[in-house]
XYZ file of N, CA, C and O in Angstrom:
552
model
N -93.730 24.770 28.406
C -93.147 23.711 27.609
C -91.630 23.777 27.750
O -91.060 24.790 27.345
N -90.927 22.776 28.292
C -89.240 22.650 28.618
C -89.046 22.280 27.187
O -89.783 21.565 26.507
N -87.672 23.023 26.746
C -87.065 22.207 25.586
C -86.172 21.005 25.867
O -85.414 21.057 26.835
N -86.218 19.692 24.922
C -86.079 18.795 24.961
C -84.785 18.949 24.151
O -84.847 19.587 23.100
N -83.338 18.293 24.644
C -82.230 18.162 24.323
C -82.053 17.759 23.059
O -82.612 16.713 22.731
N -81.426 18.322 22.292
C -81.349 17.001 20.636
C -79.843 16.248 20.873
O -78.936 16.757 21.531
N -79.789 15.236 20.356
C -78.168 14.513 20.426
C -77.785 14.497 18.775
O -78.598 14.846 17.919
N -76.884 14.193 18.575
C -76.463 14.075 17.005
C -75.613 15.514 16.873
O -75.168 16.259 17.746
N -75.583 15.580 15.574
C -74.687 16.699 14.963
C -75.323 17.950 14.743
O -74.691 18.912 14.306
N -76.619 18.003 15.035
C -77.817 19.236 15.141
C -77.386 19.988 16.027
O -77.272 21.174 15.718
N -76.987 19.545 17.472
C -76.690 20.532 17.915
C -75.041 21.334 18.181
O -74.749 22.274 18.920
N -74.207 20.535 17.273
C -73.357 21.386 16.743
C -72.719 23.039 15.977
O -73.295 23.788 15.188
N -71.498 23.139 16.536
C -72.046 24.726 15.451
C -70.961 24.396 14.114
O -70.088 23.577 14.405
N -70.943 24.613 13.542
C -70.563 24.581 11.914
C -69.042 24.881 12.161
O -68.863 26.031 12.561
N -67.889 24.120 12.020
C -66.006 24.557 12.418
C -65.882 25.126 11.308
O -66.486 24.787 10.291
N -65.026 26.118 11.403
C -64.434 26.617 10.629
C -63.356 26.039 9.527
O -62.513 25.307 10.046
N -63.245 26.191 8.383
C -62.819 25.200 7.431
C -61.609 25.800 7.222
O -61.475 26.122 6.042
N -60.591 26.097 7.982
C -59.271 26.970 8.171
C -58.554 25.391 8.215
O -58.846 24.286 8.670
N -57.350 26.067 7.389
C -56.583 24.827 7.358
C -55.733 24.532 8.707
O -55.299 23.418 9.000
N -55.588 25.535 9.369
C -55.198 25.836 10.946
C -56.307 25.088 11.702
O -56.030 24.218 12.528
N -57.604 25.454 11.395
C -58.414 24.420 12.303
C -58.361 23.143 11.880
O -58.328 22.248 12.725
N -58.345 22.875 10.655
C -58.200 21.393 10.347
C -57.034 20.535 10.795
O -57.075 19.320 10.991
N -55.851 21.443 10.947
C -55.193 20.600 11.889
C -54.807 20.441 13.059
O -53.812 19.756 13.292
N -55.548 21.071 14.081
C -56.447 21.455 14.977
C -56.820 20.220 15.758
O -56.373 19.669 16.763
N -58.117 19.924 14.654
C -58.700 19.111 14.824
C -58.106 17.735 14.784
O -58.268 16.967 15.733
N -57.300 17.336 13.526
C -56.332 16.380 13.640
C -55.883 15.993 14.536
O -56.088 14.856 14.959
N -55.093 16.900 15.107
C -54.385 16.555 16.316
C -55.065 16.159 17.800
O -54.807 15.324 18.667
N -56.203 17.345 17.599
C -57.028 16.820 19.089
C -57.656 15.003 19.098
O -57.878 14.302 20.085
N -57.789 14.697 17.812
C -58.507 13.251 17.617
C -57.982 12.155 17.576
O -57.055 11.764 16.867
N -58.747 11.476 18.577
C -58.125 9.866 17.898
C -57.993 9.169 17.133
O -58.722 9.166 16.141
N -56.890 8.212 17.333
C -56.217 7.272 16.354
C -57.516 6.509 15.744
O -57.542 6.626 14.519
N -58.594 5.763 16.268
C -59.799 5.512 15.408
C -60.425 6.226 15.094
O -61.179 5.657 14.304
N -60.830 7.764 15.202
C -61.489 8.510 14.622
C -60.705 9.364 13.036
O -61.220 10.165 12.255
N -59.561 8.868 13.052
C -58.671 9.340 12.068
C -58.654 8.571 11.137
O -58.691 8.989 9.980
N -58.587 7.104 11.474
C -59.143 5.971 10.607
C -60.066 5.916 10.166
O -60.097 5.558 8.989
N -61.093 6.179 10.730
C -62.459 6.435 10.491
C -62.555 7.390 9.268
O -62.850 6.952 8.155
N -62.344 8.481 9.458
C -62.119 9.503 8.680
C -61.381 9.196 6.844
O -61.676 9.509 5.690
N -60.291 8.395 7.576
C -60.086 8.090 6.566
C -60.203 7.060 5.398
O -59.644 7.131 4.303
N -61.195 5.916 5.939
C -61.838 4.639 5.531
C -63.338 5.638 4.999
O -64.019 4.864 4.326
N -63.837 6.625 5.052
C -64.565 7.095 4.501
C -64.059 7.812 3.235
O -64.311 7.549 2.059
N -63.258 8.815 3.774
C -62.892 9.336 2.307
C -62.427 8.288 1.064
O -62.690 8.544 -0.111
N -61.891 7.391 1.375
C -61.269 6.380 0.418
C -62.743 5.549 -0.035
O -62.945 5.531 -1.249
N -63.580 4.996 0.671
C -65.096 4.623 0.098
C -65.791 5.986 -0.715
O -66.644 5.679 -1.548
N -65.591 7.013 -0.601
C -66.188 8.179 -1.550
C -65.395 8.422 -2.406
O -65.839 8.907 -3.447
N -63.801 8.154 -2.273
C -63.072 8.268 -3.399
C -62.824 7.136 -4.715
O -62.043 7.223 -5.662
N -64.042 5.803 -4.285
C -63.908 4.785 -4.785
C -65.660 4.825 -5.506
O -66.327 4.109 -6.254
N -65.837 6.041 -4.792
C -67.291 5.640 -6.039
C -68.111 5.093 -4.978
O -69.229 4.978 -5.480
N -68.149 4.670 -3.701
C -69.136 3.713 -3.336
C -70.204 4.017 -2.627
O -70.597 5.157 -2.877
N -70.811 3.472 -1.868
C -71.740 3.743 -0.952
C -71.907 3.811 0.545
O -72.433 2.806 1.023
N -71.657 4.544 1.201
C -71.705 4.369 3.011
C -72.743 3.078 3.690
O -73.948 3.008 3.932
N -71.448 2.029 3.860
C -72.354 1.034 4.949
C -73.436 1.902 5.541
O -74.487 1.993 4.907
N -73.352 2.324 6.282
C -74.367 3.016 7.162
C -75.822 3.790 6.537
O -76.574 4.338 7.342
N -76.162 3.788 5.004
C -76.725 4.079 4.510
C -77.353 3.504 3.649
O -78.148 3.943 2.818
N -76.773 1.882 3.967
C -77.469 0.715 2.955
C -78.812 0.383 3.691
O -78.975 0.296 4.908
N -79.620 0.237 2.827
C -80.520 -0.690 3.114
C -81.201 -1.906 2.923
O -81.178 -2.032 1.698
N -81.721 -2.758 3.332
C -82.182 -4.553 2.868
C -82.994 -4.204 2.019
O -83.852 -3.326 1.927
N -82.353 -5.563 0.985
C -82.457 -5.695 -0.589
C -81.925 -4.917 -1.192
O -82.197 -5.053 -2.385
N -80.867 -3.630 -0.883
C -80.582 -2.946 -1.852
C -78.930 -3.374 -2.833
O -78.032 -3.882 -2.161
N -78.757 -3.213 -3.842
C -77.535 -3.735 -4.279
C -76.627 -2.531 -3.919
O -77.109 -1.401 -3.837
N -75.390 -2.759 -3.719
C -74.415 -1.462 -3.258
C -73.063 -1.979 -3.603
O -72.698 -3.147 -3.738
N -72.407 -0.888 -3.716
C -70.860 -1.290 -4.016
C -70.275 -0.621 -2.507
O -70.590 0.519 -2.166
N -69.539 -1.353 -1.817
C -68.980 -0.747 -0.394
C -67.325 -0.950 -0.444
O -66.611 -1.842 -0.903
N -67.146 -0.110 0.019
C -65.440 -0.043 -0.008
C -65.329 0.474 2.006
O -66.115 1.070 2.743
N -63.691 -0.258 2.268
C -63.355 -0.627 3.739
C -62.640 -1.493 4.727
O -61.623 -1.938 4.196
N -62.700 -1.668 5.250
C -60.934 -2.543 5.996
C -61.775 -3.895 6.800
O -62.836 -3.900 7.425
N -60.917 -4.872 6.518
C -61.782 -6.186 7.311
C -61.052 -6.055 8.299
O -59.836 -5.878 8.382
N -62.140 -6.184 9.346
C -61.679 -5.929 11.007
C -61.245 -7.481 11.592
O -60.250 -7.724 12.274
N -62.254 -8.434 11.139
C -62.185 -9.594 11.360
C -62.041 -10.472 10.699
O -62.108 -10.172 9.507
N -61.844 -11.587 10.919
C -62.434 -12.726 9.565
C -62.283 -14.370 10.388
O -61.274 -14.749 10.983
N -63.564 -15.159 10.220
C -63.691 -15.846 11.238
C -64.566 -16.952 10.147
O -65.369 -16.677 9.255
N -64.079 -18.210 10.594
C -64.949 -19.665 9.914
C -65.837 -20.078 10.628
O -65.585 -20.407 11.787
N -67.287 -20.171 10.027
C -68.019 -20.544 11.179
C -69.232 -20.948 10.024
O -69.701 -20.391 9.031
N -69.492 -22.432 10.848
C -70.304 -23.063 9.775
C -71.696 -22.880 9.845
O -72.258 -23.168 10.902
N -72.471 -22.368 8.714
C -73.937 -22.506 8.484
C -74.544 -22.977 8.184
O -74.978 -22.718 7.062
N -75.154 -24.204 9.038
C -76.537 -24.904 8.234
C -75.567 -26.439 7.549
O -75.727 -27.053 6.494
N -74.558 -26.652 8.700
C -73.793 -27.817 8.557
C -72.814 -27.594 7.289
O -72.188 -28.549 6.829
N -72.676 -25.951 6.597
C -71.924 -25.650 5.283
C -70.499 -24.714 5.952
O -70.831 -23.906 6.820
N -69.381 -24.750 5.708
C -68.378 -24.335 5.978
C -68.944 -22.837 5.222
O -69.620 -22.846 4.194
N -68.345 -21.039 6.258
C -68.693 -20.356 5.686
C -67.734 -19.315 6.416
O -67.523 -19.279 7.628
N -67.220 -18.513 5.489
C -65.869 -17.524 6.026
C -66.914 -16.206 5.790
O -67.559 -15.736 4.852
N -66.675 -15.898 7.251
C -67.699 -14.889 7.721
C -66.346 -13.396 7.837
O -65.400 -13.635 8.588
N -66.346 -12.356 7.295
C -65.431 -11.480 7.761
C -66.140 -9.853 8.195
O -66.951 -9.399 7.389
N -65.862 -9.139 9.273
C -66.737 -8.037 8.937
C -65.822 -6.878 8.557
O -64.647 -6.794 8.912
N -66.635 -5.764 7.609
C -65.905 -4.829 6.712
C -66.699 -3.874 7.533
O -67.867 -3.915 7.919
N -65.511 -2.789 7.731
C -65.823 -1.438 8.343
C -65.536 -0.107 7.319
O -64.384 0.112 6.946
N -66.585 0.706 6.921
C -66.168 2.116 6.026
C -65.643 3.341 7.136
O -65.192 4.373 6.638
N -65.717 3.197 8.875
C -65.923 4.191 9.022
C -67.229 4.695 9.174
O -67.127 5.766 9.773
N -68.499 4.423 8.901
C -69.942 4.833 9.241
C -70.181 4.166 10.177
O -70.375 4.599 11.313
N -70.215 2.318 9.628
C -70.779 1.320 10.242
C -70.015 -0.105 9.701
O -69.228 -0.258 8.767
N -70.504 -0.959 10.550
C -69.962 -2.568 10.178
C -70.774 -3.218 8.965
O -71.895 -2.792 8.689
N -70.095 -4.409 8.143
C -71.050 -5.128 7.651
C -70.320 -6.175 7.537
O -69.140 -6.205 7.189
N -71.274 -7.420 7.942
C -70.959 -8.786 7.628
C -70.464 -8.968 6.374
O -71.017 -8.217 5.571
N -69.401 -9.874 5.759
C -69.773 -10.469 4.740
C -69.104 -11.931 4.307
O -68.001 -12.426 4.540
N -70.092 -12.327 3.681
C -69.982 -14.200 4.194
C -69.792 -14.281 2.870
O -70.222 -13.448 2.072
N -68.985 -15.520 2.506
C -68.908 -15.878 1.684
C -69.017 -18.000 2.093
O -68.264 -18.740 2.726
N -70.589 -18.304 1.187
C -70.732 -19.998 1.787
C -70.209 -20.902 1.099
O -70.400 -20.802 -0.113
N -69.485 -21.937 1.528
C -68.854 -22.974 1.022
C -67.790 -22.834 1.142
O -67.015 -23.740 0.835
N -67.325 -21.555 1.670
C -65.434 -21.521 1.652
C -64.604 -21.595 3.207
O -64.787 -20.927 4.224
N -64.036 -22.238 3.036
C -63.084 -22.268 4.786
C -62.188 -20.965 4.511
O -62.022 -20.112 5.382
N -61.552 -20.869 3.068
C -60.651 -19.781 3.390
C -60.262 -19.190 1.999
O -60.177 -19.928 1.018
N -60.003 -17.708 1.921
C -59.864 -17.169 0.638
C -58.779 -16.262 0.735
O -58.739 -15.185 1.330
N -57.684 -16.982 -0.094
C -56.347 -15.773 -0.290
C -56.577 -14.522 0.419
O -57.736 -14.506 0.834
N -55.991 -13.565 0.693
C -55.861 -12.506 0.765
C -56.969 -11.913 1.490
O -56.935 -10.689 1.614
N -57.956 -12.558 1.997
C -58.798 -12.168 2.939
C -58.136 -12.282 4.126
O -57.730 -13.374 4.523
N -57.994 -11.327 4.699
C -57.555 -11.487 6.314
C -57.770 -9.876 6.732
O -58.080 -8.976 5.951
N -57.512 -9.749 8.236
C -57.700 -8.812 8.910
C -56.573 -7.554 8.455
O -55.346 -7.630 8.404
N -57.297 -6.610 8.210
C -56.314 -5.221 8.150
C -56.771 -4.731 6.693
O -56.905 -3.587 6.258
N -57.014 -6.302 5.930
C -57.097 -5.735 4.280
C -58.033 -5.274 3.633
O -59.104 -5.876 3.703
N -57.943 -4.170 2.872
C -59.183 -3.215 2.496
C -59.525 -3.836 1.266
O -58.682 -4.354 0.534
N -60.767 -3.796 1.015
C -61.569 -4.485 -0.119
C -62.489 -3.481 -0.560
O -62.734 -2.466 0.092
N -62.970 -3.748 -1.605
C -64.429 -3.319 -2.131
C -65.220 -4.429 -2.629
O -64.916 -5.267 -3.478
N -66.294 -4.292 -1.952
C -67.578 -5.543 -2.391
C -68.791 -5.101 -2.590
O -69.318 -4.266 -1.854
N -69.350 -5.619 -3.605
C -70.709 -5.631 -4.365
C -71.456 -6.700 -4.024
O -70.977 -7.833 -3.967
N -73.262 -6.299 -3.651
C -74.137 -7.196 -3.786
C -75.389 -6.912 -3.404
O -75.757 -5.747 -3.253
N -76.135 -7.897 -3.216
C -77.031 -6.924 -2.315
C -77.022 -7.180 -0.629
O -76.553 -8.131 -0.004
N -77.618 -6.142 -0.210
C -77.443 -6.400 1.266
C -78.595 -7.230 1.633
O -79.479 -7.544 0.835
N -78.560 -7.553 2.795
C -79.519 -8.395 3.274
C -79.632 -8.161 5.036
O -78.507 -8.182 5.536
N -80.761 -7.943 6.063
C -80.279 -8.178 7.260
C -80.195 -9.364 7.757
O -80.010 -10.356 7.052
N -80.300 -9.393 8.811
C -79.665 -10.697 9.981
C -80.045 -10.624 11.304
O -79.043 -10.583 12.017
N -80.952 -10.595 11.856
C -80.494 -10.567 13.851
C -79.941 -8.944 13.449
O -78.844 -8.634 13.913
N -80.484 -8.186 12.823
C -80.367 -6.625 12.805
C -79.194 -5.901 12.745
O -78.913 -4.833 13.288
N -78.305 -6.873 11.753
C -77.123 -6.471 10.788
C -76.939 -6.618 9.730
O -77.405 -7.628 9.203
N -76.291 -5.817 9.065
C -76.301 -5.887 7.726
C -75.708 -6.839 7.223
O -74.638 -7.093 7.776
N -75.996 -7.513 6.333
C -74.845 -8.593 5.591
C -75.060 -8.295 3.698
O -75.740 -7.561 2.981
N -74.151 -9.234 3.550
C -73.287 -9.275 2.117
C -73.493 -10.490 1.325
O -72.898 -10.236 0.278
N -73.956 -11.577 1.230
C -73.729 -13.159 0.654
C -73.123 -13.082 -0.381
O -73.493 -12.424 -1.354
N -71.851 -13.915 -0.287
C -70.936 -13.964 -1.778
C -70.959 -12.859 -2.576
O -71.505 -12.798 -3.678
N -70.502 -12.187 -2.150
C -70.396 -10.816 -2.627
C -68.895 -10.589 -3.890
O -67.712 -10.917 -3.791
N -69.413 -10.121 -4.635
C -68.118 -9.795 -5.703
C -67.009 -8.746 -5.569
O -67.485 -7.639 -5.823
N -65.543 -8.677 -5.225
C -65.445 -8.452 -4.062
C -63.946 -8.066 -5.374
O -63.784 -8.492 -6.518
N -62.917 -6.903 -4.351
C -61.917 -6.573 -5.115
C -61.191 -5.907 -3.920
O -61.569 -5.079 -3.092
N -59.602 -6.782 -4.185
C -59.000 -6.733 -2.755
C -57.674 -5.638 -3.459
O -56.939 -5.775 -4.437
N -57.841 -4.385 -2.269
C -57.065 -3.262 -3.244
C -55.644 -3.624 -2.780
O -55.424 -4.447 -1.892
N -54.681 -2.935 -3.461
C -52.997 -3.004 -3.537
C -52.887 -2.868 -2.064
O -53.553 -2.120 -1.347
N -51.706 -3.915 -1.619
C -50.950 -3.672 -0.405
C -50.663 -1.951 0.330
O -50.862 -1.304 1.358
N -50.065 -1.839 -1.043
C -49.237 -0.406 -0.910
C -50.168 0.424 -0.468
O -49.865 1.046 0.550
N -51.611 0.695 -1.106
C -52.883 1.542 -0.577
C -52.995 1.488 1.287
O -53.754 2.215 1.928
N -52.273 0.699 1.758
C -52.921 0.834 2.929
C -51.942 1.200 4.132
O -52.391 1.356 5.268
């Protein structure tokens, strides 16, 4: 019987939690993996829930940076589609009937509530209740 490779973080060995390795590590990593890093801690420091761990129908509070934000009409209804990244994973979130909403734009970190829903095997958000954090936070 050959052993069969595992991928993921299993076959990792456990880093040492030295503040020397931690910045270590810092330094060896990239500029999106640092973001990353840090669009997570700020969603756990907000109470919320990891995109990447939602599931359809479930209600969730998600905190994270809109990568995009794009108008694109559904079902002949004007609908501002933007996607929010924690750092795990992406998620749609639409809001229908609107061409455009203050302070939604690309770069700006939000937290939104609702339930999720999939799509063509992404997660989404519909009109989600939504809280756009301080400039200065980011």
């Amino acid at each position: 019987m050959s052993a069969v490779p595992r991928s993921g973080n299993a076959d990792r060995a456990p880093k040492p939690a030295g503040r020397f390795r931690r910045m270590l590590d810092r330094l060896s990593s990239s500029q999106e993996d640092l973001e990353s890093e840090e669009l997570q801690e700020d969603a756990q420091a907000s109470g919320c829930t990891r995109i990447s761990e939602c599931n359809d129908r479930q209600i969730v509070r998600v905190a994270g940076t809109l990568r995009t934000v794009t108008l694109r009409p559904r079902a002949g209804v004007p609908a501002l589609e933007a996607e929010l990244f924690d750092g795990t994973a992406p998620l749609d979130v639409v809001w229908l009937g609107r061409r455009s909403i203050v302070g939604i734009e690309p770069g700006r970190r939000l937290i939104a509530s609702g339930r999720i829903s999939m799509s063509h095997g992404r997660r989404v958000l519909f009109n989600p209740k939504y809280e756009l954090r301080p400039l200065g936070q980011e």
